[in-house]
XYZ file of C-alpha atoms in Angstrom:
154
model
C -9.894 6.926 20.948
C -13.565 6.020 21.340
C -14.854 3.140 19.252
C -11.484 1.456 18.787
C -11.101 -2.172 19.798
C -8.864 -2.771 22.739
C -6.132 -5.351 22.271
C -3.319 -6.288 24.529
C -0.370 -4.275 23.303
C 3.321 -4.704 23.862
C 3.470 -1.017 24.807
C 1.535 2.219 24.367
C 4.140 3.565 21.917
C 2.488 4.547 18.575
C 5.460 3.146 16.611
C 5.200 -0.201 18.400
C 1.438 -0.357 17.847
C 1.840 0.510 14.149
C 4.475 -2.180 13.711
C 2.150 -4.738 15.304
C -0.293 -4.011 12.466
C 1.948 -3.724 9.396
C 5.533 -4.207 10.518
C 6.111 -7.624 8.994
C 7.898 -8.371 5.736
C 4.753 -8.516 3.565
C 2.026 -6.144 4.767
C 3.518 -2.900 3.435
C 4.179 -4.582 0.090
C 0.498 -5.534 -0.136
C -0.450 -1.955 0.749
C 2.056 -0.696 -1.865
C 0.512 -2.957 -4.506
C -2.984 -1.697 -3.698
C -1.921 1.942 -3.621
C 0.664 2.162 -6.397
C 0.240 -0.779 -8.736
C -3.553 -0.916 -8.693
C -3.720 -4.565 -7.625
C -7.075 -5.701 -6.271
C -7.222 -9.501 -6.255
C -5.468 -12.340 -4.448
C -4.117 -13.561 -7.779
C -2.586 -10.158 -8.601
C -0.835 -10.008 -5.227
C 0.386 -13.571 -5.637
C 1.825 -12.761 -9.082
C 3.463 -9.491 -7.981
C 6.952 -10.911 -8.315
C 7.752 -10.694 -4.599
C 7.426 -14.448 -4.026
C 4.853 -14.420 -1.229
C 3.455 -17.838 -0.343
C -0.313 -18.217 -0.649
C -0.807 -19.045 3.037
C 1.188 -15.956 4.102
C -0.694 -13.764 1.624
C -4.061 -15.007 2.908
C -2.951 -14.402 6.496
C -1.698 -10.861 5.796
C -4.848 -9.909 3.879
C -6.948 -11.187 6.788
C -4.783 -9.309 9.304
C -4.925 -6.058 7.320
C -8.703 -6.378 7.011
C -9.115 -7.103 10.731
C -6.988 -4.029 11.486
C -9.174 -1.833 9.275
C -6.413 -1.099 6.721
C -8.239 -2.817 3.845
C -11.728 -4.060 3.056
C -12.817 -6.903 0.811
C -15.641 -6.505 -1.670
C -17.272 -8.890 -4.114
C -16.224 -8.312 -7.698
C -18.636 -6.201 -9.733
C -18.683 -8.582 -12.699
C -18.053 -11.864 -10.905
C -19.429 -12.316 -7.389
C -16.944 -15.147 -6.779
C -14.020 -12.734 -7.086
C -12.907 -10.802 -4.033
C -11.450 -7.347 -4.589
C -9.449 -5.641 -1.889
C -9.461 -1.905 -1.334
C -7.694 0.397 1.081
C -9.806 2.075 3.728
C -9.220 5.671 4.766
C -6.960 4.301 7.488
C -5.033 2.459 4.775
C -4.737 5.357 2.339
C -3.389 7.463 5.207
C -0.254 5.295 4.901
C 0.587 6.948 1.541
C 3.093 9.405 3.079
C 4.784 6.537 4.926
C 5.171 4.512 1.720
C 6.449 7.480 -0.258
C 8.972 8.294 2.453
C 10.118 4.633 2.576
C 10.529 4.636 -1.200
C 12.616 7.828 -1.164
C 14.650 6.712 1.860
C 15.349 3.260 0.412
C 16.440 4.633 -2.959
C 18.660 7.285 -1.386
C 20.444 4.932 0.989
C 20.451 1.522 -0.717
C 21.119 0.119 -4.177
C 17.643 -0.158 -5.707
C 17.981 0.432 -9.425
C 15.759 3.503 -9.165
C 17.455 6.505 -10.800
C 18.518 9.218 -8.337
C 16.933 11.895 -10.535
C 13.549 10.155 -10.279
C 13.786 9.957 -6.502
C 14.636 13.635 -6.246
C 11.652 14.460 -8.488
C 9.424 12.365 -6.246
C 10.711 14.181 -3.172
C 10.227 17.522 -4.943
C 6.639 16.671 -5.970
C 5.732 14.882 -2.726
C 2.526 16.851 -2.061
C 1.308 16.390 -5.641
C 1.986 12.654 -5.594
C 0.138 12.230 -2.301
C -2.788 14.296 -3.623
C -2.940 12.108 -6.746
C -2.870 8.902 -4.671
C -5.741 10.200 -2.526
C -7.718 11.403 -5.587
C -7.457 7.991 -7.234
C -8.565 6.331 -4.014
C -11.530 8.673 -3.520
C -12.674 8.294 -7.133
C -11.965 4.554 -7.168
C -9.729 5.169 -10.158
C -8.103 1.787 -10.872
C -5.308 3.247 -13.004
C -1.990 2.183 -11.482
C 0.608 4.822 -10.645
C 3.343 2.376 -11.622
C 3.352 -0.296 -14.312
C 6.327 -2.640 -14.686
C 8.605 -0.203 -12.879
C 7.522 2.867 -14.895
C 5.783 5.685 -13.062
C 2.638 7.141 -14.654
C 2.567 10.626 -13.223
C 2.484 13.862 -15.213
C 5.677 15.130 -13.570
C 7.841 12.249 -14.808
């Protein structure tokens, strides 16, 4: 596509290219935390409970920003704070994350109730619309807090 940077790729396969951008162990978790948990700062990501090392976190944030998945902005109240935000390219990963969540809970032991997963699958379009609305309106309200979903359907 015009305007895209050219990098040496392993192959021209879209799956391979996508995995080069966010196919490591941490990148999708950072995107999840931005999209679902409402995290915005380095400190929030670091304290997410996943156990990511600070050097890895810094590297993944830099990589996601370079790839155009996220942007960094100075904090509104404190210019020393950096807030991260998904770009349109990043928010377009919402269906991928939702599908990974449903797939993982259906096929692995996750502790997520089966009934909740089936409700999420049933309300897929509404969930994705709500994720996009919150992104467009810069609504910082998390969709999930301490494992509890905050959606009107649940």
